[in-house]
Coordinates of C-alpha atoms and ligand atoms in Angstrom, one line a residue:
M1 CA 21.3 46.6 32.5
Q2 CA 22.3 47.3 36.5
A3 CA 18.6 48.0 37.0
K4 CA 17.6 44.7 35.5
I5 CA 20.2 42.9 37.3
E6 CA 18.9 44.3 40.8
Q7 CA 15.6 43.5 39.8
L8 CA 16.4 39.7 39.0
K9 CA 18.5 39.6 42.2
Q10 CA 15.2 40.8 44.2
K11 CA 13.1 38.4 42.1
I12 CA 15.5 35.3 43.1
E13 CA 15.7 36.5 46.7
Q14 CA 12.2 36.5 47.3
A15 CA 11.9 32.9 45.1
V16 CA 14.2 31.7 47.4
L17 CA 12.0 32.3 50.3
T18 CA 9.5 29.7 48.7
V19 CA 11.9 27.0 49.0
T20 CA 10.7 24.7 51.5
S21 CA 12.1 21.3 50.2
S22 CA 15.0 19.6 47.7
K23 CA 12.0 19.3 45.3
T24 CA 11.0 23.0 44.9
L25 CA 14.3 24.0 45.3
H26 CA 14.8 21.9 41.9
E27 CA 12.2 23.7 40.4
V28 CA 13.0 26.9 41.6
K29 CA 16.6 27.0 40.8
T30 CA 15.9 25.7 37.3
L31 CA 13.9 28.9 36.7
F32 CA 17.0 30.7 37.1
L33 CA 20.0 28.3 36.3
G34 CA 18.1 25.7 33.7
R35 CA 19.0 26.1 30.3
T36 CA 16.3 28.1 29.7
G37 CA 16.4 30.3 33.0
E38 CA 16.5 33.9 33.5
V39 CA 20.2 34.1 34.2
S40 CA 21.0 31.6 31.5
D41 CA 19.1 34.0 29.3
L42 CA 21.0 37.1 30.3
M43 CA 24.0 35.3 29.0
K44 CA 22.7 34.2 25.7
G45 CA 21.6 38.2 25.5
M46 CA 25.3 38.7 25.2
R47 CA 25.1 38.3 21.8
D48 CA 23.7 41.5 21.2
V49 CA 25.6 43.7 23.6
P50 CA 28.0 45.8 21.5
K51 CA 31.6 44.4 21.2
E52 CA 33.2 46.9 23.4
E53 CA 30.5 46.9 26.2
R54 CA 30.5 43.0 26.5
P55 CA 33.6 42.6 29.2
Q56 CA 32.2 44.8 31.4
V57 CA 28.4 43.6 31.0
G58 CA 30.0 40.0 30.7
K59 CA 31.4 40.8 34.3
I60 CA 28.1 41.9 35.5
I61 CA 26.2 39.2 34.4
N62 CA 28.8 36.9 35.3
D63 CA 28.7 38.2 39.1
L64 CA 25.0 37.7 39.1
R65 CA 25.5 33.6 37.9
V66 CA 27.9 33.3 40.8
W67 CA 25.8 35.1 43.1
T68 CA 23.0 33.3 42.0
E69 CA 24.6 29.9 42.4
Q70 CA 25.9 30.5 45.6
K71 CA 22.5 31.5 46.4
F72 CA 21.2 28.5 45.7
D73 CA 24.2 26.4 46.8
E74 CA 23.8 27.9 50.4
L75 CA 20.0 27.1 50.5
E76 CA 20.8 23.3 49.4
I77 CA 22.8 23.0 52.3
K78 CA 20.6 24.1 54.8
I79 CA 17.8 22.6 53.1
K80 CA 19.3 18.9 53.3
K81 CA 20.4 19.4 56.8
A82 CA 16.7 20.1 57.4
E83 CA 15.4 17.1 55.8
L84 CA 17.9 15.1 57.5
E85 CA 17.1 16.1 60.7
Q86 CA 13.3 15.6 59.9
R87 CA 14.3 11.9 58.6
Y88 CA 16.2 11.4 61.8
K89 CA 13.1 12.3 64.2
A90 CA 10.8 10.2 62.2
E91 CA 12.9 7.3 62.2
A92 CA 13.7 7.2 66.2
I93 CA 13.5 4.4 67.9
D94 CA 12.6 4.6 71.4
V95 CA 14.8 2.6 73.2
T96 CA 12.6 2.8 76.5
M97 CA 9.2 1.2 74.7
P98 CA 8.4 -2.3 75.5
G99 CA 9.8 -5.2 72.8
K100 CA 8.0 -7.5 71.1
K101 CA 7.9 -10.6 73.2
G102 CA 8.8 -13.6 70.8
E103 CA 6.6 -16.4 72.2
V104 CA 8.8 -20.1 73.2
G105 CA 7.6 -23.2 73.0
A106 CA 7.5 -25.6 75.9
Y107 CA 7.8 -29.4 75.9
H108 CA 4.7 -31.2 76.1
P109 CA 3.6 -32.7 79.4
N110 CA 3.7 -36.3 77.5
T111 CA 7.1 -35.3 76.0
L112 CA 8.3 -34.2 79.5
I113 CA 7.3 -38.0 81.1
R114 CA 8.5 -39.9 78.4
N115 CA 12.0 -38.0 78.4
E116 CA 11.7 -38.5 82.3
L117 CA 11.0 -42.3 81.8
I118 CA 14.0 -42.8 79.0
S119 CA 16.2 -41.2 81.7
I120 CA 15.1 -43.0 84.7
F121 CA 15.3 -46.4 82.7
S122 CA 18.3 -45.6 80.3
G123 CA 19.7 -45.0 84.2
M124 CA 18.9 -49.0 84.9
G125 CA 20.6 -49.8 81.5
F126 CA 17.7 -50.1 79.3
E127 CA 17.8 -50.0 75.5
I128 CA 15.4 -47.9 73.6
F129 CA 13.4 -50.0 71.1
E130 CA 10.9 -48.4 69.0
G131 CA 8.1 -50.4 66.9
P132 CA 5.7 -49.6 64.3
E133 CA 2.5 -48.4 64.6
I134 CA 0.5 -50.6 62.3
E135 CA 1.1 -54.0 63.3
N136 CA -0.3 -57.2 62.3
D137 CA -2.4 -59.6 64.1
Y138 CA 0.6 -61.6 65.2
Y139 CA 2.5 -59.4 66.8
N140 CA -0.1 -57.5 68.6
F141 CA -2.0 -60.7 69.5
T142 CA -1.5 -64.2 68.7
A143 CA 2.3 -64.0 69.6
L144 CA 1.4 -62.4 73.0
N145 CA -0.7 -65.2 73.8
T146 CA -3.7 -64.1 72.8
P147 CA -4.7 -66.0 69.8
A148 CA -8.2 -65.5 67.8
D149 CA -10.9 -66.9 69.9
H150 CA -9.4 -65.4 73.0
P151 CA -11.7 -63.7 75.5
A152 CA -8.8 -61.3 76.5
R153 CA -8.8 -59.9 72.9
D154 CA -12.0 -58.1 74.3
M155 CA -10.0 -56.1 76.8
Q156 CA -8.9 -53.9 74.0
D157 CA -11.1 -52.4 71.2
T158 CA -9.3 -52.8 68.1
F159 CA -9.1 -50.8 64.9
Y160 CA -8.0 -53.0 62.2
I161 CA -6.8 -51.9 58.6
T162 CA -7.7 -55.3 57.1
E163 CA -8.4 -58.5 58.6
D164 CA -4.5 -58.9 59.2
L165 CA -3.2 -55.5 59.7
L166 CA -4.4 -53.3 62.6
L167 CA -3.5 -49.9 64.5
R168 CA -1.2 -51.6 67.5
T169 CA -3.4 -51.4 70.7
Q170 CA -0.2 -52.2 73.2
T171 CA 3.7 -51.1 72.9
S172 CA 3.9 -55.1 74.3
A173 CA 3.7 -56.0 70.4
G174 CA 7.8 -54.5 70.4
Q175 CA 8.7 -57.4 73.1
I176 CA 8.3 -60.1 70.2
R177 CA 10.1 -58.1 67.9
V178 CA 13.0 -57.7 69.8
M179 CA 13.2 -61.4 71.7
E180 CA 12.6 -62.7 67.8
K181 CA 15.9 -60.8 66.8
K182 CA 17.8 -60.5 69.5
A183 CA 19.0 -63.4 72.2
P184 CA 19.0 -62.7 76.0
P185 CA 20.0 -60.7 77.7
I186 CA 17.6 -58.4 76.8
K187 CA 16.5 -55.2 78.5
I188 CA 14.8 -52.9 76.5
L189 CA 12.3 -49.9 76.9
S190 CA 10.0 -49.2 73.9
P191 CA 7.7 -46.1 74.2
G192 CA 5.3 -45.5 71.5
K193 CA 1.5 -44.2 70.3
V194 CA -0.8 -46.9 70.5
Y195 CA -4.6 -46.9 69.3
R196 CA -7.9 -48.2 71.0
S197 CA -11.6 -47.6 69.8
D198 CA -12.1 -45.5 73.7
D199 CA -13.0 -42.0 74.1
D200 CA -14.1 -40.6 77.7
A201 CA -12.3 -38.3 80.4
T202 CA -9.7 -40.7 81.2
H203 CA -9.4 -42.6 77.5
S204 CA -8.7 -41.2 74.2
P205 CA -8.5 -43.3 70.6
M206 CA -4.5 -42.6 70.4
F207 CA -2.6 -42.4 73.7
S208 CA 1.2 -43.3 74.7
Q209 CA 2.5 -46.1 76.4
M210 CA 6.1 -47.1 77.6
E211 CA 6.8 -50.8 77.6
G212 CA 9.6 -52.5 79.3
L213 CA 11.1 -56.2 78.9
V214 CA 14.1 -57.8 81.0
V215 CA 14.8 -61.7 79.7
D216 CA 17.9 -63.0 81.2
K217 CA 18.8 -66.1 83.1
G218 CA 17.5 -66.2 86.8
I219 CA 14.7 -63.1 86.3
T220 CA 12.4 -63.4 89.2
L221 CA 9.3 -61.3 90.3
C222 CA 11.6 -60.1 92.7
D223 CA 13.9 -58.4 90.4
L224 CA 10.3 -56.8 88.8
K225 CA 9.2 -55.3 92.3
G226 CA 12.8 -54.3 93.3
M227 CA 13.3 -52.0 89.9
L228 CA 9.7 -50.9 89.8
D229 CA 10.3 -49.4 94.0
E230 CA 13.4 -48.1 92.3
F231 CA 11.6 -46.6 89.3
A232 CA 8.4 -45.1 91.6
K233 CA 10.7 -43.2 94.0
K234 CA 12.5 -41.6 91.2
I235 CA 9.5 -40.5 89.4
F236 CA 6.9 -39.6 92.4
G237 CA 9.2 -38.7 95.2
E238 CA 11.2 -40.8 97.3
N239 CA 9.0 -41.5 100.4
I240 CA 6.6 -43.7 97.7
K241 CA 6.0 -47.4 98.7
T242 CA 4.6 -49.7 95.8
R243 CA 2.6 -53.0 96.0
L244 CA 1.6 -55.7 93.5
R245 CA -2.1 -56.9 93.2
P246 CA -2.9 -60.0 91.2
S247 CA -3.9 -59.5 87.9
Y248 CA -4.5 -60.7 84.5
F249 CA -2.8 -60.4 80.7
P250 CA -2.7 -63.1 78.4
F251 CA 1.2 -62.8 78.0
T252 CA 2.6 -62.5 81.4
E253 CA 2.2 -65.1 84.4
P254 CA 1.9 -64.3 86.9
S255 CA 0.4 -60.7 86.1
V256 CA 0.2 -58.2 88.3
E257 CA -1.3 -54.7 88.5
V258 CA 1.3 -52.1 90.4
D259 CA 0.3 -49.4 92.8
V260 CA 2.1 -46.9 94.1
S261 CA 1.3 -45.1 97.6
C262 CA -0.5 -42.1 96.8
F263 CA 1.9 -38.9 96.4
E264 CA -1.0 -36.4 97.1
C265 CA -2.4 -37.5 100.5
D266 CA 0.7 -39.9 101.5
G267 CA -1.4 -42.8 101.5
K268 CA -4.0 -41.6 104.0
G269 CA -6.7 -41.5 101.6
C270 CA -8.0 -38.5 99.2
R271 CA -9.9 -37.4 95.8
L272 CA -7.0 -38.4 93.8
C273 CA -6.7 -41.9 95.3
K274 CA -10.4 -41.9 95.7
G275 CA -10.1 -43.0 99.7
T276 CA -7.4 -45.8 99.2
G277 CA -4.3 -44.6 99.9
W278 CA -3.0 -45.9 96.3
I279 CA -2.9 -45.4 92.8
E280 CA -2.4 -47.7 89.9
V281 CA 0.0 -47.2 87.5
L282 CA 0.9 -49.9 85.7
G283 CA 0.7 -53.5 84.5
A284 CA 3.4 -56.1 84.6
G285 CA 4.5 -59.8 85.2
M286 CA 6.8 -62.7 84.4
V287 CA 6.9 -63.4 80.8
N288 CA 4.8 -66.1 80.1
R289 CA 6.3 -69.1 79.0
H290 CA 4.3 -69.6 76.1
V291 CA 5.6 -66.2 74.6
L292 CA 9.1 -67.0 75.2
E293 CA 8.9 -70.2 73.5
G294 CA 6.9 -68.4 70.3
C295 CA 10.2 -66.3 70.2
G296 CA 12.9 -69.1 70.0
V297 CA 13.8 -68.5 73.7
D298 CA 13.7 -71.5 75.8
P299 CA 12.3 -70.7 78.8
D300 CA 14.0 -73.8 81.1
K301 CA 17.1 -71.4 80.8
Y302 CA 15.6 -67.8 80.4
S303 CA 12.9 -66.2 82.5
G304 CA 11.7 -62.6 82.3
F305 CA 9.6 -59.9 83.3
A306 CA 7.4 -57.0 81.5
F307 CA 5.7 -54.0 82.3
G308 CA 3.2 -51.3 80.4
M309 CA 2.4 -48.0 81.6
G310 CA 0.2 -45.4 79.8
I311 CA 2.3 -42.1 79.4
E312 CA -1.0 -40.1 79.5
R313 CA -2.0 -41.7 82.7
I314 CA 1.3 -40.7 84.5
A315 CA 1.4 -37.2 83.1
M316 CA -1.9 -36.6 84.5
L317 CA -1.3 -38.0 87.9
K318 CA 2.3 -36.3 87.8
Y319 CA 0.7 -33.0 87.2
G320 CA -2.7 -32.8 88.8
I321 CA -4.5 -33.0 85.2
N322 CA -8.2 -34.1 85.4
N323 CA -8.9 -34.5 81.7
M324 CA -7.1 -36.4 79.2
K325 CA -8.1 -34.0 76.4
L326 CA -6.1 -31.2 77.4
L327 CA -3.4 -33.3 76.3
F328 CA -4.0 -33.9 73.0
E329 CA -5.8 -30.1 72.3
G330 CA -2.8 -28.1 71.9
D331 CA -4.1 -25.0 73.9
T332 CA -1.3 -22.7 74.3
R333 CA -2.8 -21.6 77.7
F334 CA -2.6 -25.1 79.2
L335 CA 0.6 -26.4 77.4
K336 CA 2.4 -22.7 78.9
Q337 CA 2.1 -23.7 82.2
F338 CA 4.8 -26.6 81.6
K339 CA 7.5 -24.2 81.1
D340 CA 10.2 -24.5 83.1
Ligands
DAH401 N1 -0.1 -54.2 77.5 C1 -0.8 -53.9 78.5 C2 -2.1 -53.0 78.2 O1 -1.9 -52.2 77.2 C3 0.0 -53.3 79.4 C4 0.9 -54.3 79.8 C5 0.4 -55.2 81.0 C6 2.2 -54.5 79.4 C7 1.3 -56.0 81.7 C8 2.9 -55.3 80.1 C9 2.8 -56.4 81.2 O2 4.3 -55.6 79.5 O3 3.7 -57.0 81.6 O4 -2.9 -53.1 79.2

């Protein structure tokens, strides 16, 4: 019996050496200590041992069981530790590795200019009004002193939806909507998208405008000029000068085109200002009395000025962008440059 036990012990020692993982540990352990394992079999064999020898043989077999269990317990601790270490190694984080960069967005140059304009004009007491992009003929043209047969309609190539409905060609339509609803004093700023069938390096079928309207008693062209001077200095720089040139818009009388002194060459003449020293930035004028009358505002009591500018045009001038398409393509290589 003793020899058999020794032999089994040796077999166990040998088997233990083959164990390399929790999985093989379980398999090998079952070979000896499982229900039909070799050590368990020995214990079952006690039935055939003569009664008087049983206590002694029992003790030997039991010692073997304890010895075997201990062996596997020790092995289990060793294997678990090794496996844990291996896992730690595999899951280790190298804190010195460069991190993954999350892309942070930036404001679109149009939005930057729009916000800047809103901030400048709201500082002067203007309120925001946003009109609809789908307008009817009346607001976009007729009420702006441009009836159906008026040649000025040709100034803007219009996208018509029906005979009466159209995509607004100018934010000026908002002037009428405001004056119809509100009695003077009026001081509104109306930003928004406008549409014209026009497409080249400086024109796009969809672009944005910012309209301004002031109506009150005693408003003069001087007020317009003073306000525009202030605006030009805020957006292009303190040394900027403005000048008014006579122009024509059906809804203003007189009408003017507003130039600012070239901020690139300081008025000396360069490529940006085409050698003139001046850059055209917006259209403006005194609200035509027909327009006031049509909105129920008494032109003998009230007067007003209006102005309208292209946001993309201001953005292109201010940021030196030479092709309007860049503002609509959404190319991140372009847009990234406007991060603060
Ligand atoms: N609506 C004009 C355009 O789109 C711009 C404009 C000119 C607006 C003169 C005005 C203005 O308010 O007074 O070309």
